[in-house]
XYZ file of C-alpha atoms in Angstrom:
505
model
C 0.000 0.000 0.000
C 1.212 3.852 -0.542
C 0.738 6.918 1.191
C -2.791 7.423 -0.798
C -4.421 4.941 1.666
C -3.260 6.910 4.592
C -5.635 9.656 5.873
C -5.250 13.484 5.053
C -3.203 14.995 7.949
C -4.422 18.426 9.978
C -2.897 21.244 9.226
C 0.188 21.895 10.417
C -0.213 25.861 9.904
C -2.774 26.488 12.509
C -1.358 26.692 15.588
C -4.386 28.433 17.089
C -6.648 25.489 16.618
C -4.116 23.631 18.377
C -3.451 25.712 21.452
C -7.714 25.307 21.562
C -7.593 21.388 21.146
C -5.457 21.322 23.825
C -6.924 23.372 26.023
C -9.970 21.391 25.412
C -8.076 18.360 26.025
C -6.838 19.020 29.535
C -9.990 20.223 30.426
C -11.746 16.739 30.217
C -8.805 15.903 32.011
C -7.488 13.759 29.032
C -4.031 12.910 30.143
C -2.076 10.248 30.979
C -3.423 10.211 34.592
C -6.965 10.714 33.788
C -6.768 7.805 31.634
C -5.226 5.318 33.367
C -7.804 6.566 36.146
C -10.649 6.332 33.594
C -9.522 2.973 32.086
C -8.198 1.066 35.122
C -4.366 -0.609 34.461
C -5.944 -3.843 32.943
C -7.663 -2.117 30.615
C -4.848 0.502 30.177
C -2.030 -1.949 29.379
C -4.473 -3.861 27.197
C -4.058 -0.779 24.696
C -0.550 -1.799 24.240
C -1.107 -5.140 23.503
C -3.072 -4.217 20.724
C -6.897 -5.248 22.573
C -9.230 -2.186 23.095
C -12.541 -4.071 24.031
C -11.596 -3.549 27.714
C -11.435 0.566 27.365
C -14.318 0.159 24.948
C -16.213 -1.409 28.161
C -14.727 1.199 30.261
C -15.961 4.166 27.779
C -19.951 3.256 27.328
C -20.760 6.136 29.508
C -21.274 9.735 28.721
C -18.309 11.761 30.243
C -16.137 14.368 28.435
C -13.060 11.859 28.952
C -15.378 8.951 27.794
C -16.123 10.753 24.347
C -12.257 11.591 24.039
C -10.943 8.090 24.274
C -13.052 6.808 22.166
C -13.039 9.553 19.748
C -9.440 9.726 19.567
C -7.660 6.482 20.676
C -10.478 3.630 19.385
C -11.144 5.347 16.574
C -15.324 5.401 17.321
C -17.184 7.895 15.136
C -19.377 10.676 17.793
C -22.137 12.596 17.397
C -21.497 16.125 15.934
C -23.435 17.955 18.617
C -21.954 15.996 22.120
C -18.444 16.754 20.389
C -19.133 20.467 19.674
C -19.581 20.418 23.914
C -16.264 19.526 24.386
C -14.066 20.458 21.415
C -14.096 23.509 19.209
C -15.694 20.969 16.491
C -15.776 23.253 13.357
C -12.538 24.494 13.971
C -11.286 21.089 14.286
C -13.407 20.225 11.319
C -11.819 23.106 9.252
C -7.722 22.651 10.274
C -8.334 18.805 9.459
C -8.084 17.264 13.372
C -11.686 16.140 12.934
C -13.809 15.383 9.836
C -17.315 14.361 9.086
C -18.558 10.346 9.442
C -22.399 10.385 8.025
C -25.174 12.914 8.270
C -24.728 13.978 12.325
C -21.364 12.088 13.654
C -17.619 13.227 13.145
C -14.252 10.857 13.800
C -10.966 11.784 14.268
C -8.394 11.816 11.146
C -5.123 11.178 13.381
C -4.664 9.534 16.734
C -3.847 11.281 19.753
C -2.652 9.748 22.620
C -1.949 11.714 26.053
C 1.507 11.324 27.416
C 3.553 12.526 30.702
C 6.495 13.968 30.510
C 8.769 13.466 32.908
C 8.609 16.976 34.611
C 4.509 15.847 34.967
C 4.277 17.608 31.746
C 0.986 16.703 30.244
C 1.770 16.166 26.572
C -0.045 14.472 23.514
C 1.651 12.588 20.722
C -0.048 12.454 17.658
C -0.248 9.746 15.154
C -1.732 7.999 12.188
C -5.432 6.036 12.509
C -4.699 2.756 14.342
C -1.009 3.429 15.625
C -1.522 4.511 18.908
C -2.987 1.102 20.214
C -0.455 -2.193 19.639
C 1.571 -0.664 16.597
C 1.180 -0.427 12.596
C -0.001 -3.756 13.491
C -2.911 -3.082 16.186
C -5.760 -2.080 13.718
C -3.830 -3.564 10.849
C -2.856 -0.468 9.031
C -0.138 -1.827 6.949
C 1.038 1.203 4.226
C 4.498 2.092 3.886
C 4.537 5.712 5.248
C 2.464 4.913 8.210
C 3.424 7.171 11.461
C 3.981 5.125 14.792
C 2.827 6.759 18.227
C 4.393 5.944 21.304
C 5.720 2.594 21.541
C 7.954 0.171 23.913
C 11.319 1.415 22.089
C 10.547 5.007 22.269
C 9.875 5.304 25.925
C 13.210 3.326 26.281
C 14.953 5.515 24.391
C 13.305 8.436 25.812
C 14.333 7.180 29.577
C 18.266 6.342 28.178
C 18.367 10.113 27.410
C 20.532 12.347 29.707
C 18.617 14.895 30.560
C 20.776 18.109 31.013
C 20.569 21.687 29.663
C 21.976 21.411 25.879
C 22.105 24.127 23.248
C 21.445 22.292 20.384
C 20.326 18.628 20.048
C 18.938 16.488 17.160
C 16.578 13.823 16.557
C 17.358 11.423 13.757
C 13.957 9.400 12.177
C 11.638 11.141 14.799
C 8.554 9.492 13.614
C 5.760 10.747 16.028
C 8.293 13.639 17.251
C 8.513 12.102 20.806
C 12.051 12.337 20.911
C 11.696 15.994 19.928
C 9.511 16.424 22.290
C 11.503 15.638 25.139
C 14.466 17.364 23.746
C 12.604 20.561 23.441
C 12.305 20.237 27.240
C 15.771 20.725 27.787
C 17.329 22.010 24.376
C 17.137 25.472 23.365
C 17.257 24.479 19.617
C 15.847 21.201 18.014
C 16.528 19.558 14.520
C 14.519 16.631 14.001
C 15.061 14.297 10.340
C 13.591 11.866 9.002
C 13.247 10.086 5.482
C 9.007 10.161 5.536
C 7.475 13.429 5.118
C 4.536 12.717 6.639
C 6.541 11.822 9.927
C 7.566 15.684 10.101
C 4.214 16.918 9.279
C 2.422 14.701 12.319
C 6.125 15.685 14.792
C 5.119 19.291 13.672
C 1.337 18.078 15.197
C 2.552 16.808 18.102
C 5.227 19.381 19.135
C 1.991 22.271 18.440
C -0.792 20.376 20.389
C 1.971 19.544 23.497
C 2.577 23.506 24.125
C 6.402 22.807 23.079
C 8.517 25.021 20.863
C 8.476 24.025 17.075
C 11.569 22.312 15.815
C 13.747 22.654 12.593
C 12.325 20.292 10.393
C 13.993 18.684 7.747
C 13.348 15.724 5.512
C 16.490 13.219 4.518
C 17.838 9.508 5.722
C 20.338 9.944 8.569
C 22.658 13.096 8.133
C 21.933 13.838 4.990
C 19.659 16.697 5.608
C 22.150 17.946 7.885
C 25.719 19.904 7.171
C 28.755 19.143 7.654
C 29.740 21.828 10.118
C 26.671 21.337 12.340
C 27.493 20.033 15.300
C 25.340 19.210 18.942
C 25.275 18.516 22.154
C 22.488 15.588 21.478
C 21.915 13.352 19.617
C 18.766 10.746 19.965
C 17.528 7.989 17.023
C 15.644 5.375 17.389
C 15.956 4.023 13.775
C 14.109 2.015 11.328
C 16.506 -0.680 12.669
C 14.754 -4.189 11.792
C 17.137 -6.061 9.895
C 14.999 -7.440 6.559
C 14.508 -8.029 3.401
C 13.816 -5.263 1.251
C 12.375 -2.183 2.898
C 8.788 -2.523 2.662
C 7.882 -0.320 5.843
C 9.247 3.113 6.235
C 8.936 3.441 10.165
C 10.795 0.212 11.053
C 12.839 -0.979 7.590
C 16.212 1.040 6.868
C 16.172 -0.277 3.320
C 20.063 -1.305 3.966
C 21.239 -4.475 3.773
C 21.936 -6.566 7.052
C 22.655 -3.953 10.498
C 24.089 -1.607 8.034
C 21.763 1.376 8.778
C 23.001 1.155 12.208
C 25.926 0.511 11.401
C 26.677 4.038 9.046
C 24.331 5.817 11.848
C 26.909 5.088 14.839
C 29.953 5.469 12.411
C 28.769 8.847 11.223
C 28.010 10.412 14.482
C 31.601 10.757 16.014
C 31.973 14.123 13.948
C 28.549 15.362 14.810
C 29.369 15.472 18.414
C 30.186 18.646 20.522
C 32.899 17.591 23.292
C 31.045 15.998 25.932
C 27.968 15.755 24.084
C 26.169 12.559 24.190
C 24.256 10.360 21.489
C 21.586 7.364 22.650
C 20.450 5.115 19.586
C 18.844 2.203 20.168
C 19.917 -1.055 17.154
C 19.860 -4.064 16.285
C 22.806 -5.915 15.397
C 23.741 -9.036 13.327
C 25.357 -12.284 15.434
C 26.941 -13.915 12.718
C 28.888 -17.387 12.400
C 32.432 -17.300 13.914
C 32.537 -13.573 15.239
C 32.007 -12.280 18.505
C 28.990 -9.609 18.713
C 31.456 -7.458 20.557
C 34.197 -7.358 18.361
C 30.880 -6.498 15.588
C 29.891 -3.402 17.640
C 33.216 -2.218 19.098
C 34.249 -2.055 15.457
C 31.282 0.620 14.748
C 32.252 3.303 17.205
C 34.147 6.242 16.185
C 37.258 7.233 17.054
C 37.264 9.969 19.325
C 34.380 8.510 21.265
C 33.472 6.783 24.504
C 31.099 3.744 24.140
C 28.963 1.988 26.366
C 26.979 -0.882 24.404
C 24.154 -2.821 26.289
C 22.709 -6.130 24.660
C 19.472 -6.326 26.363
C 18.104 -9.365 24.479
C 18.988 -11.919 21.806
C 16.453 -13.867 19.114
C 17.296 -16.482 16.848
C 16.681 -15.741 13.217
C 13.290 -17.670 13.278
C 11.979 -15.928 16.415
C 12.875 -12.530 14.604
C 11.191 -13.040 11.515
C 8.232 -14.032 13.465
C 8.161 -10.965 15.413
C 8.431 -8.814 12.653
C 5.752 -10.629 10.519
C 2.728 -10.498 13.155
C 4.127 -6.592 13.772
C 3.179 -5.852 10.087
C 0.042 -8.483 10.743
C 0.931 -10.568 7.983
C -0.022 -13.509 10.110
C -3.428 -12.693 9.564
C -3.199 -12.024 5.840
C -2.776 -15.118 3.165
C -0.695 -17.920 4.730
C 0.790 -18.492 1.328
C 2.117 -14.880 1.088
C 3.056 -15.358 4.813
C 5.001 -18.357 4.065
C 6.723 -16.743 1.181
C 7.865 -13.629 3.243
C 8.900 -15.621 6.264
C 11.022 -18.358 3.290
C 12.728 -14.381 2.208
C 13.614 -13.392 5.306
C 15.449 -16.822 6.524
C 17.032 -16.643 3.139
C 18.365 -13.250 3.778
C 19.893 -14.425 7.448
C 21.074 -17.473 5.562
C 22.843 -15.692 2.774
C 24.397 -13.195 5.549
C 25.629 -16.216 7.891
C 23.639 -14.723 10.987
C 22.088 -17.322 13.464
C 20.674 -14.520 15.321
C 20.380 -10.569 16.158
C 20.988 -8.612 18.908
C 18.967 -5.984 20.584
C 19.869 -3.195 22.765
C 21.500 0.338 23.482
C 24.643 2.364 22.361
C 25.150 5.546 23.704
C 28.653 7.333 22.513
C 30.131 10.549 24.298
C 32.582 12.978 22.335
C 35.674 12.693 24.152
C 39.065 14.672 24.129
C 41.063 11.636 26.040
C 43.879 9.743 24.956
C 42.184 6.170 25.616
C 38.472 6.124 24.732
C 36.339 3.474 26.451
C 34.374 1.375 25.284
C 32.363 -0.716 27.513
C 30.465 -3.791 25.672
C 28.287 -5.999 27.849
C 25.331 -8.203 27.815
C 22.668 -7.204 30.704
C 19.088 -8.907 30.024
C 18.303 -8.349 33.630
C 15.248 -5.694 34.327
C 16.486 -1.882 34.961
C 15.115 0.713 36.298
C 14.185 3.621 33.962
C 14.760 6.233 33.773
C 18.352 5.333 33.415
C 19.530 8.928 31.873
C 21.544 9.974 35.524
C 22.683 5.705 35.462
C 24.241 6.631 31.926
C 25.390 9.704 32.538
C 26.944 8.450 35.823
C 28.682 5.997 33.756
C 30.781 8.067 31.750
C 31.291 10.217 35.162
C 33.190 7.403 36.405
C 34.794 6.504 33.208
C 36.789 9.901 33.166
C 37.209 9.001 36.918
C 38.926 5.898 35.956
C 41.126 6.965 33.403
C 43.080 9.884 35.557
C 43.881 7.409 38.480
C 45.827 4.993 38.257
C 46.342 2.445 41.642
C 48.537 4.351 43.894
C 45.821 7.148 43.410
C 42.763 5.007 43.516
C 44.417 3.552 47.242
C 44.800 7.612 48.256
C 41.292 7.942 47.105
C 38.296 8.300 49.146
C 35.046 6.390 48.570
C 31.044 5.943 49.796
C 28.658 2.868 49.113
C 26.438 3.557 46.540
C 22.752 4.119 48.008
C 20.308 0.813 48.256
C 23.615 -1.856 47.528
C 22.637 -4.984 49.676
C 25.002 -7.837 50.787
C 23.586 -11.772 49.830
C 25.858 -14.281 51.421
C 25.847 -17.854 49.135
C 26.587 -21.229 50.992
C 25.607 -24.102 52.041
C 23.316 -23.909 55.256
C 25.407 -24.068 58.717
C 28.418 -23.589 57.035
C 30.824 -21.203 59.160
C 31.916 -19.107 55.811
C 29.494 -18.162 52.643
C 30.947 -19.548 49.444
C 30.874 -16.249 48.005
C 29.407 -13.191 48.469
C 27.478 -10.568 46.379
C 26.556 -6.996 46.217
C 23.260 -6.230 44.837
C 22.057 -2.907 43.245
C 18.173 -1.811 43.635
C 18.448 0.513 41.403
C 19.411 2.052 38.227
C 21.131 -1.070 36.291
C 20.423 -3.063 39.531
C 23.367 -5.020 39.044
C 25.088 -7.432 40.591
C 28.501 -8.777 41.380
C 30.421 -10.998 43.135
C 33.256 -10.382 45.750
C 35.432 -11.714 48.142
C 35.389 -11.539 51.890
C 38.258 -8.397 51.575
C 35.854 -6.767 48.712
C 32.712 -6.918 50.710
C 34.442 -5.815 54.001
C 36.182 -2.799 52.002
C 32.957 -1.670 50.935
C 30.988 -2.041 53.632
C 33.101 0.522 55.594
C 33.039 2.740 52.645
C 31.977 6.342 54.260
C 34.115 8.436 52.701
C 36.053 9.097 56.025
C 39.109 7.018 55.137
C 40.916 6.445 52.260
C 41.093 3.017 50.342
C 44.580 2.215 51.552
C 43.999 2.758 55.238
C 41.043 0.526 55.007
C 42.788 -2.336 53.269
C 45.823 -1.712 56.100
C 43.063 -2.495 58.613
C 41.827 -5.151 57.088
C 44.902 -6.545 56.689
C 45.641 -6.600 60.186
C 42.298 -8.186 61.026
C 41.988 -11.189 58.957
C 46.452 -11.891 59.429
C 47.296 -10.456 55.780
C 50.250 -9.027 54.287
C 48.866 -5.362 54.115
C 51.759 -4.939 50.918
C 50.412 -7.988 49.212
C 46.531 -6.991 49.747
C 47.218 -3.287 48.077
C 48.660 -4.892 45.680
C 46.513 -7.512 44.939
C 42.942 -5.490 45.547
C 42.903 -2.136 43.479
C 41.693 -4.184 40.057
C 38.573 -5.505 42.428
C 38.080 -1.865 43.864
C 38.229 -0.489 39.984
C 35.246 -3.047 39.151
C 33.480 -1.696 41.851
C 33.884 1.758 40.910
C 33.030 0.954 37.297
C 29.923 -0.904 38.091
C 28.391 2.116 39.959
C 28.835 0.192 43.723
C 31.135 2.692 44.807
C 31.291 6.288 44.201
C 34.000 8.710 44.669
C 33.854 10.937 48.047
């Protein structure tokens, strides 16, 4: 299908009408809060999975909010005269947001979901018929240019972010504009870029009917629309990276072959970067027979540039083509066609060698050091988001790293990171635990294991003494060589740092 099966879009040029839907908006209290109030959190998270007959039970009833949800997240045709109490209806009629459905009804020509910000910002993200329950794949609306709303990979994204005051920041393939949207928060000047018009026109939409400043706008794949002496202090994407065959669908397909799209995107973005500015992309990335995934990504950061790569999750290449089949609900279509686009995509992985593909984060920070890090890990574990202070604190402790070597890190002073718990392992009434691990309940809420000397160094952690008097009085207490321990413990101490269990004082 083409962009002629999509619906016409409101105008963008009106930003009156949209300061007046919005207004209207908040004042049947339809938000983020007042839905999940309205709908209940079965019914809520239902929405996500792509089911709406729970809010449709939860909306039968008359109410402002009631009229809203269904109006504008199910999709359900109203009558003309109970919308013209809540909305300025010909208005809405005339800029595009509404249009007419029979003789005396009216339905909504874009989806418009309300979303928090994380200030308690109340904020709406628009997008096309269908996409702001389940995906392109909720309602079924399958063309090529379709505009996702708010999804599972944008709020990760969006919570990966560090948040600090910027100057200029950009937002590759912004889709819905979310990403713009947050950035606006923080940035005094947004570009946002992406390859589908129609993505700009609805992040234009969304950006007017949030109350946030309108962004610089420009259409192109990756950098292209952008210069080659623009530089920022941001940089966000969450790109069209499903690794496929062909590129039949604009907001998830790069149209490269293999992880190449995120490939170029990571590559490019060393020379986009103000010093100490930060990028966050989230990829996907190709396992593929005899190399290390590692060695794969390490190999796509740019030189000048801190790394820290997070594989969150791993499919094999049948489980990913089945994913990305029912997203584009081609499980529902003709089982012959879904046969033959399943055979293509295994013959793609085949061709390419890949027995399966990666998942997860890479954030890069412009660096002026000597020795960039790069820091390549799996975690599948859950996190708590937002992790934008976690990742920021990362790279905090990278620079810390890197200017001390082990006589200074032994001089140095250091505190317990807040909510770290101690879990002794063994076997029951044994006199000594087998091992012994520290336990983060936040942020990354990792976990690690020590030895008796690790978890009694940080345990006394305070700050008050430094890391070789500690280990001196350790020494003495468990009948060590207090030369051979100082020796033998600032690589353990270094882990801990780097993992976020101890912090500088």
């Amino acid at each position: 299908m083409s962009n002629a099966s999509l619906s016409p879009l409101p105008s963008a040029d009106r930003p009156d009408v949209a300061t007046r839907l919005r207004d209207a908006l908040l004042g049947a209290s339809f938000t983020a809060d007042g839905l999940l109030e309205l709908l209940g959190a079965p019914a809520y998270a239902a929405l996500s999975r792509s089911e709406t007959v729970p809010a449709l039970r939860a909306t039968r009833g008359d109410t402002p909010l009631e009229l809203l949800v269904r109006l504008f997240l199910l999709q359900q045709p109203a009558p003309h005269a109970r919308v013209a109490d809540v909305l300025p209806v010909d208005a809405c009629l005339e800029s595009g947001w509404l249009d007419h459905a029979g003789d005396d009804e009216v339905t909504a020509t874009v989806d418009v979901r309300p979303y928090g910000g994380p200030g308690g910002e109340d904020w709406f993200v628009v997008s096309d018929l269908g996409c702001a329950v389940g995906g392109a794949g909720g309602i079924g609306n399958h063309a090529e240019g379709v505009v996702l709303g708010v999804g599972g990979a944008s709020t990760t994204l969006a919570g990966l972010t560090v948040r600090t005051p910027v100057s200029a920041a950009l937002d590759l393939g912004t889709g819905s504009g979310i990403q713009a949207l947050h950035a606006a928060a923080h940035a005094t000047r947004v570009t946002a870029t992406d390859v589908n018009p129609r993505a700009l026109h609805i992040t234009a939409l969304t950006l007017a009917l949030s109350g946030a400043p309108a962004a610089d706008l420009r259409e192109g794949s990756l950098y292209e629309p952008v210069a080659d002496d623009e530089t920022y202090d941001l940089i966000v994407s969450n790109p069209p990276f499903v690794i496929s065959p062909g590129a039949r669908l604009t907001y998830r397909d790069g149209g490269m072959g293999g992880d190449d799209l995120c490939r170029s995107l990571v590559q490019q973005t060393g020379e986009r970067l103000n010093e100490g500015g930060f990028a966050h992309f989230l990829a996907n990335w190709q396992h593929v027979e005899g190399e290390e995934w590692t060695d794969r990504l390490r190999s796509w950061v740019p030189h000048g540039c801190d790394a820290w790569i997070v594989q969150r999750e791993v499919q094999d290449v049948t489980q990913y083509a089945e994913l990305w089949l029912r997203d584009a609900g081609d499980h529902r279509g003709d089982p012959a066609d879904y046969q033959a686009r399943y055979d293509a995509w295994l013959d793609e992985f085949e061709a390419r060698k890949v027995k399966a593909v990666g998942f997860g984060w890479i954030t890069l920070r412009r660096t002026g050091a000597a020795d960039p890090s790069v820091v390549a890990e799996e975690w599948p574990h859950p996190v708590e988001q937002p992790l934008g202070e976690t990742v920021r604190a990362h790279f905090d402790r990278v620079d810390y790293l890197r200017s001390h070597d082990d006589a200074a890190l032994l001089e140095a002073h250091f505190t317990l990171s807040g909510e770290v718990v101690q879990e002794q392992v063994g076997l029951p009434g044994a006199e000594d635990p087998e091992h012994v691990v520290l336990r983060q309940n936040r942020g990354m809420r990792r976990a690690t294991r020590v030895d008796t000397v690790g978890a009694g160094f940080a345990g006394v952690c305070d700050g008050t003494m430094s890391a070789g008097r500690i280990l001196d009085a350790i020494a003495q207490l468990v009948g060590e060589d207090p030369v051979a321990l100082r020796d033998r413990t600032p690589a353990q101490i270094r882990l801990l740092v780097e993992q976020g269990f101890l912090e500088p004082a």
